[in-house]
mmCIF file of C-alpha atoms in Angstrom:
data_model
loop_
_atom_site.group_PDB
_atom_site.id
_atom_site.type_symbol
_atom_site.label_atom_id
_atom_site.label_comp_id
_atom_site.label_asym_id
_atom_site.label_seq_id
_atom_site.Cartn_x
_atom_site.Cartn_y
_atom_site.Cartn_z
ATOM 1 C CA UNK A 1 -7.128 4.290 -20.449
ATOM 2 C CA UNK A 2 -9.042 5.788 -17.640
ATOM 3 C CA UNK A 3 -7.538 3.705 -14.805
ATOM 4 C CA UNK A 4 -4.022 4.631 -15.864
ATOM 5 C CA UNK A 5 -2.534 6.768 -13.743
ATOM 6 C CA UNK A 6 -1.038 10.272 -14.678
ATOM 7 C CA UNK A 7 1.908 12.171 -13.041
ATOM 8 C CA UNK A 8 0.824 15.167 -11.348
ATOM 9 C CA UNK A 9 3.206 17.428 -10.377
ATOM 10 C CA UNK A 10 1.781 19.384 -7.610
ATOM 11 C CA UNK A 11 1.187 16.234 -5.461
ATOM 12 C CA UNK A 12 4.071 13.929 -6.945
ATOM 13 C CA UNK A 13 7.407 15.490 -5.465
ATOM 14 C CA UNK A 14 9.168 12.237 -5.141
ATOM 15 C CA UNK A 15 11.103 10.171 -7.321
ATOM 16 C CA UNK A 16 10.894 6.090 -7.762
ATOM 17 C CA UNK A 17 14.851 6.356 -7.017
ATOM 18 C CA UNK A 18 13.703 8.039 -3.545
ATOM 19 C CA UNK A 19 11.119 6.161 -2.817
ATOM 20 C CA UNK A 20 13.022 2.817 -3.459
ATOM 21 C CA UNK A 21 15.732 4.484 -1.134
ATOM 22 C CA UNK A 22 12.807 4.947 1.429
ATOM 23 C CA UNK A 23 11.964 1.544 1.541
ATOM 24 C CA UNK A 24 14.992 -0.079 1.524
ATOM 25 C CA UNK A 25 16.163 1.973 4.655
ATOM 26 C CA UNK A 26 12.842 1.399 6.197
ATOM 27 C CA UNK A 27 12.993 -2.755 5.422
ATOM 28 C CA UNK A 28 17.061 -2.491 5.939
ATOM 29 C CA UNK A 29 17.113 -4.283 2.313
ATOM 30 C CA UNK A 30 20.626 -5.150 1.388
ATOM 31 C CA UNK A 31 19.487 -3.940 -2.561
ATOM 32 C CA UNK A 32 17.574 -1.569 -3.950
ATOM 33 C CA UNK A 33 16.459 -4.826 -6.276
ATOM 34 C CA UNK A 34 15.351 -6.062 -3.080
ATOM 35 C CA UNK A 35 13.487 -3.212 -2.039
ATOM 36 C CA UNK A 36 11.891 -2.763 -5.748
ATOM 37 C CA UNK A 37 10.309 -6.399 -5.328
ATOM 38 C CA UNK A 38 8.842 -5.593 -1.964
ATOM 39 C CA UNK A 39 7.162 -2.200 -3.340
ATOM 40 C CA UNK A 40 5.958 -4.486 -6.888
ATOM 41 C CA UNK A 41 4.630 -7.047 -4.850
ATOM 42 C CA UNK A 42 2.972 -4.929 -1.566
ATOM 43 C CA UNK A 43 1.696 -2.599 -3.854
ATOM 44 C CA UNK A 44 -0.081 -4.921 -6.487
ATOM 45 C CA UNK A 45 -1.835 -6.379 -3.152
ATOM 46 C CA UNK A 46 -3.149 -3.015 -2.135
ATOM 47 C CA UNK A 47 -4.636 -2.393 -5.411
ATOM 48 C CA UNK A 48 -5.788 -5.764 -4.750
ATOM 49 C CA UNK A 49 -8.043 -3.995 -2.124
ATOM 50 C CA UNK A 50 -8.579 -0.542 -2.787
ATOM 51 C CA UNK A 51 -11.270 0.755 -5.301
ATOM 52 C CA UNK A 52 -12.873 4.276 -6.196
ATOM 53 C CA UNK A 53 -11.232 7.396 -5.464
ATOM 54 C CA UNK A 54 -8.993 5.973 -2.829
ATOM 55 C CA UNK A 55 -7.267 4.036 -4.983
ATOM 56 C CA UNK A 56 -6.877 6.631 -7.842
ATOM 57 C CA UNK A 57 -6.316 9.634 -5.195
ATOM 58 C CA UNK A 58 -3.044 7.038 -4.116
ATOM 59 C CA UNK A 59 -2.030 6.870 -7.434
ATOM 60 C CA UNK A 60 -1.650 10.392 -8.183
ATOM 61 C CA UNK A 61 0.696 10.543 -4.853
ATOM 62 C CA UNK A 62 2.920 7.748 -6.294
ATOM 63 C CA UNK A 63 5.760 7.602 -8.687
ATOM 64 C CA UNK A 64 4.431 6.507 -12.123
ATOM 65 C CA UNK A 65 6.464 3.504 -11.696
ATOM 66 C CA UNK A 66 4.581 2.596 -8.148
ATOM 67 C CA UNK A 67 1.380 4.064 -9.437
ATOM 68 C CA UNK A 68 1.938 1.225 -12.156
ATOM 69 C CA UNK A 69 1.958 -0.770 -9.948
ATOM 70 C CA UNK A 70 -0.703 -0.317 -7.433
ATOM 71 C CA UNK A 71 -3.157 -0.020 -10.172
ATOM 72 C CA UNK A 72 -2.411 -2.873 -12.885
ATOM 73 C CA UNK A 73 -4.387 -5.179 -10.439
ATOM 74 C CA UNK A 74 -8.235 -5.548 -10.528
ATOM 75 C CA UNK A 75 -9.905 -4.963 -7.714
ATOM 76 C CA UNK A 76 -10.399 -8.164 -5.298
ATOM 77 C CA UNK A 77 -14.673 -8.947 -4.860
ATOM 78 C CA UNK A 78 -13.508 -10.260 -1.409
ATOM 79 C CA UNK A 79 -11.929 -7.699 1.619
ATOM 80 C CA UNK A 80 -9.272 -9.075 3.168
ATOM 81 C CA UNK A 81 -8.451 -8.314 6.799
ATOM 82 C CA UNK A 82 -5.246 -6.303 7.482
ATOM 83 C CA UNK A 83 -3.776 -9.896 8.439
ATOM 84 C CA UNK A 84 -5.405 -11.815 5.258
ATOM 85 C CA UNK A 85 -3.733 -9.584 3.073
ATOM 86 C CA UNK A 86 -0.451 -10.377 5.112
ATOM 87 C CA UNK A 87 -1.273 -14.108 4.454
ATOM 88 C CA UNK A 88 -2.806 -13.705 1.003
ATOM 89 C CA UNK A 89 0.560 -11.722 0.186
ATOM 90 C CA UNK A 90 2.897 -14.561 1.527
ATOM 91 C CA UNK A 91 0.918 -17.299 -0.842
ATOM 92 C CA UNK A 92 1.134 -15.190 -3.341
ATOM 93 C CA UNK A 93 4.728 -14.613 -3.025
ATOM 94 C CA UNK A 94 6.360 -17.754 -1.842
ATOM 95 C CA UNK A 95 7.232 -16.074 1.217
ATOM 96 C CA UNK A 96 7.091 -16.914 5.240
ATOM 97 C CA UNK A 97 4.172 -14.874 6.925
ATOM 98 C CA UNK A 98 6.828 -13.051 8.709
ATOM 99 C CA UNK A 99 8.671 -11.965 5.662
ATOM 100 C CA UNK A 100 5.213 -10.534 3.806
ATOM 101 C CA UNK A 101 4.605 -8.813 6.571
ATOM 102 C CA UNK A 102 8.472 -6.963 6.937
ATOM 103 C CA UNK A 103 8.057 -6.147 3.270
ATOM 104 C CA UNK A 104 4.173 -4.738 3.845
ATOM 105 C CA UNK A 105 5.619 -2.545 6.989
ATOM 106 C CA UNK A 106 8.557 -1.424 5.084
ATOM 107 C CA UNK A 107 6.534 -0.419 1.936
ATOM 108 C CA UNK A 108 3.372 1.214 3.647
ATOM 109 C CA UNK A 109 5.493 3.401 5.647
ATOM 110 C CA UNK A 110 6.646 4.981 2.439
ATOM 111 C CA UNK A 111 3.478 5.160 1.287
ATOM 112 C CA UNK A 112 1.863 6.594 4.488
ATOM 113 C CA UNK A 113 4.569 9.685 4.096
ATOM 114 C CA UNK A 114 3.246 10.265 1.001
ATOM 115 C CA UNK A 115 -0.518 9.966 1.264
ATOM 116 C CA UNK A 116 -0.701 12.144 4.132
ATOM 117 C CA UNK A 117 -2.717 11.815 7.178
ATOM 118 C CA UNK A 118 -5.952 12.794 5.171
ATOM 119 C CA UNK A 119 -5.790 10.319 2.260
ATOM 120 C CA UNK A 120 -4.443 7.556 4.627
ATOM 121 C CA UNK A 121 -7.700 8.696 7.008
ATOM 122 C CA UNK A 122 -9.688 8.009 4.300
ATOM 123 C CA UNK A 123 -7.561 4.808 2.884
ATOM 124 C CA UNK A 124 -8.061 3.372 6.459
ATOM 125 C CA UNK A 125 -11.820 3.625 6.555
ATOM 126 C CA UNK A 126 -12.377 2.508 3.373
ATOM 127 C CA UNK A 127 -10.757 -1.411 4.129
ATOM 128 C CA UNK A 128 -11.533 -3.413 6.609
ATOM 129 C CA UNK A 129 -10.053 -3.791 10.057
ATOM 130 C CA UNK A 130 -6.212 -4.321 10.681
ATOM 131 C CA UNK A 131 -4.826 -2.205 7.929
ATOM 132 C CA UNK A 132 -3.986 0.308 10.309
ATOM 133 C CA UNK A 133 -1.331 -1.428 11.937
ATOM 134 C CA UNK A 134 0.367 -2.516 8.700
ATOM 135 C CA UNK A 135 0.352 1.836 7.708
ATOM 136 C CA UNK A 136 2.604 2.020 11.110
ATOM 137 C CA UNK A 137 -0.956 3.947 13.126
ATOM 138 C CA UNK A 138 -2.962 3.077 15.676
ATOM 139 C CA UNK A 139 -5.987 0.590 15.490
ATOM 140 C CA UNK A 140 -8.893 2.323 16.662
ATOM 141 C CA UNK A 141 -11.945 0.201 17.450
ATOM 142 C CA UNK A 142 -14.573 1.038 15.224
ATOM 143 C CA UNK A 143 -18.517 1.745 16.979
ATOM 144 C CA UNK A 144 -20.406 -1.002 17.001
ATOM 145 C CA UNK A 145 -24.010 -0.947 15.552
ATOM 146 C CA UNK A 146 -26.495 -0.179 18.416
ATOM 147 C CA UNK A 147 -28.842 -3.472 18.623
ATOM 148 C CA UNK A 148 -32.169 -2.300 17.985
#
């Protein structure tokens, strides 16, 4: 009962309804059934990949409904690049490479307008390298460990 999420209302300001709306304009979905699957499925991959307060700090920006979502998966043992999630996504789904990532752009960009830049900031850092790109931001190289 820990892990489920709770509405808050001081961070929570938007709807499911809106944020389905969101999505399907951002994917140019013909259906908001359409743009429902892509936020299930893109969302159940996420929580896939993000753990500790992250992952519960997203949550509390979500609808219930997505919240639901991002957090009825366990946690994944193995990090997946930004493009193995892509790939992991479109095996999981039955759908082309191309398709899982249009539904991952569409869906992230919702959820980046939500987070906020300082959640996101903190989303990014947390997984591993080419997530940033699938949020709609720049990839920054990350320092490389000095050689000693």
């Amino acid at each position: 009962m820990y892990d489920q999420p709770r509405a808050n209302s001081s961070q929570t300001s938007t709807t499911f309804e809106q944020m389905l709306e969101r999505v399907r304009y951002e994917g140019a979905y013909p259906t908001r059934e359409r743009a429902a699957e892509a936020v299930h499925q893109v969302l159940a991959a996420l929580g896939r990949q993000l753990t500790g307060t992250e992952r519960v700090d997203l949550a509390q920006c979500l609808p219930v409904e997505a919240a639901l979502a991002l957090t009825a998966s366990v946690p994944d043992s193995r990090p997946l690049t930004g493009w193995g999630f892509v790939k992991d996504l479109a095996a999981r789904t039955g759908a082309t490479p191309a398709t899982a990532r249009w539904d991952t752009g569409a869906v992230l960009a919702a959820i980046t307008r939500l987070a906020g830049p300082e959640l996101l900031a903190r989303i990014l850092h947390q997984l591993p390298e080419g997530y940033a790109l699938l949020f709609g931001q720049a990839e920054l190289r990350r320092p490389e460990p000095a050689a000693a």
